């Protein structure tokens, strides 16, 4: 019988110049002819993710989860709830009253007002006044409405906690003082990214690169099916020499098109863990964490809101400038984290019975990229 300790199967220890993480990370780049991960001539280059729009039937409940999760209420009317982080920025979430809980779409920040005109000309859209600024409303190939905004007034910064002083390295940062991070709601600093599943991944990927000028940080492919191209992409803003979040948008080929999660930056790891303890005490449903991702390197913790939509707390994510080329790695559940518990079915969505119905529908619908081969690859990835 072969065991895991069979010496013939144990890899040799890494040599002095070998990176022991090499098999975990995606430092391997593209092969000749593979997707370049950026458009040669995009219509515009957006400056960032502005906010996310949702609909919810119960705005009071959404507000309670929102403040427990770490947002601050910026505005509340009978029909709208606006949740913000503490940094000076637009709001993070705009939640309107609607018949069922759903993600509506993202809003991106245009770098300049003229970019809205370029987008309108290039897509047949129109520029309209929006929230004190201007916006053009587009639709991506997955069907999500995508707003690109400019001139919407920023909310002023709110005071926030400083990172805890840590006794790491030489010389204590904290003498004659204890460390007591409080189990209380997080103080969300800002919106980081949104992750979407789509049955039309390749079309949507190219649309975001060509239309909004986003660029790919990392591609994931279905193991054994690299020749069909990427099946997931972590995509950032092209800010030239200014480093941008490793991903502002991530998209993956999925049997059904929809929101997967969105992520919000916290000040340090104790904030992630201690605010997670608070959410647990309040009875919220934990999805996955703590761990550290590979693509983006964030220390993460995932939660479900009362409508089962997933939200992520994170800290210490990578930032890349425009010089970084896309990495390539196979998609697998175990490849989603460097350390931490194995990705749960609650996180991957494989415990949701609706996924089977969605897969059958996607197979029957010929206008997408889901075929049996792709489905097999996705199932294998989630089990490996
Ligand atoms: Fe995330």
Tab-separated table of N, CA, C and O and ligand atoms in Angstrom, residues 193-195 234 247 250 261-263 293 298 300 302 312 314 347, ligand 1:
chain	number	residue	atom	x	y	z
A	193	UNK	N	-12.991	44.813	-3.505
A	193	UNK	CA	-13.268	44.154	-4.783
A	193	UNK	C	-14.613	43.449	-4.766
A	193	UNK	O	-15.208	43.237	-3.713
A	194	UNK	N	-15.047	43.105	-5.971
A	194	UNK	CA	-16.258	42.302	-6.141
A	194	UNK	C	-15.895	41.100	-7.015
A	194	UNK	O	-15.045	41.206	-7.903
A	195	UNK	N	-16.505	39.965	-6.715
A	195	UNK	CA	-16.238	38.731	-7.458
A	195	UNK	C	-17.553	38.223	-8.047
A	195	UNK	O	-18.544	38.073	-7.327
A	234	UNK	N	-8.323	37.520	-12.051
A	234	UNK	CA	-8.260	38.543	-11.004
A	234	UNK	C	-7.768	39.808	-11.694
A	234	UNK	O	-6.675	39.823	-12.256
A	247	UNK	N	-6.737	42.841	-7.162
A	247	UNK	CA	-7.987	42.757	-7.936
A	247	UNK	C	-9.045	43.674	-7.348
A	247	UNK	O	-9.226	43.780	-6.158
A	250	UNK	N	-12.959	40.287	-9.753
A	250	UNK	CA	-12.547	38.944	-10.144
A	250	UNK	C	-13.762	38.281	-10.766
A	250	UNK	O	-14.900	38.521	-10.334
A	261	UNK	N	-19.026	37.301	-4.123
A	261	UNK	CA	-18.815	38.037	-2.874
A	261	UNK	C	-18.217	39.413	-3.174
A	261	UNK	O	-17.810	39.688	-4.307
A	262	UNK	N	-18.183	40.238	-2.144
A	262	UNK	CA	-17.449	41.502	-2.232
A	262	UNK	C	-16.623	41.637	-0.963
A	262	UNK	O	-16.931	41.007	0.064
A	263	UNK	N	-15.547	42.449	-1.040
A	263	UNK	CA	-14.539	42.445	0.028
A	263	UNK	C	-14.216	43.857	0.479
A	263	UNK	O	-14.160	44.796	-0.324
A	293	UNK	N	-4.977	34.315	1.245
A	293	UNK	CA	-5.143	33.941	-0.155
A	293	UNK	C	-3.801	33.804	-0.859
A	293	UNK	O	-2.769	34.291	-0.372
A	298	UNK	N	-4.303	38.427	0.377
A	298	UNK	CA	-5.050	38.995	1.508
A	298	UNK	C	-5.217	37.971	2.632
A	298	UNK	O	-5.447	36.794	2.375
A	300	UNK	N	-7.926	36.808	4.963
A	300	UNK	CA	-9.366	36.918	4.664
A	300	UNK	C	-10.229	36.225	5.705
A	300	UNK	O	-9.774	35.318	6.407
A	302	UNK	N	-14.624	35.209	5.557
A	302	UNK	CA	-15.853	35.354	4.762
A	302	UNK	C	-17.097	35.079	5.606
A	302	UNK	O	-17.122	34.122	6.385
A	312	UNK	N	-16.697	39.713	2.511
A	312	UNK	CA	-15.354	39.368	2.991
A	312	UNK	C	-14.736	40.536	3.747
A	312	UNK	O	-14.772	41.677	3.275
A	314	UNK	N	-10.972	41.736	4.813
A	314	UNK	CA	-9.585	41.386	4.495
A	314	UNK	C	-8.634	42.474	4.966
A	314	UNK	O	-9.041	43.622	5.230
A	347	UNK	N	-18.388	28.294	1.159
A	347	UNK	CA	-17.693	29.318	0.365
A	347	UNK	C	-17.781	29.024	-1.130
A	347	UNK	O	-18.074	29.906	-1.933
B	1	LIG	FE1	-12.218	38.151	-2.206
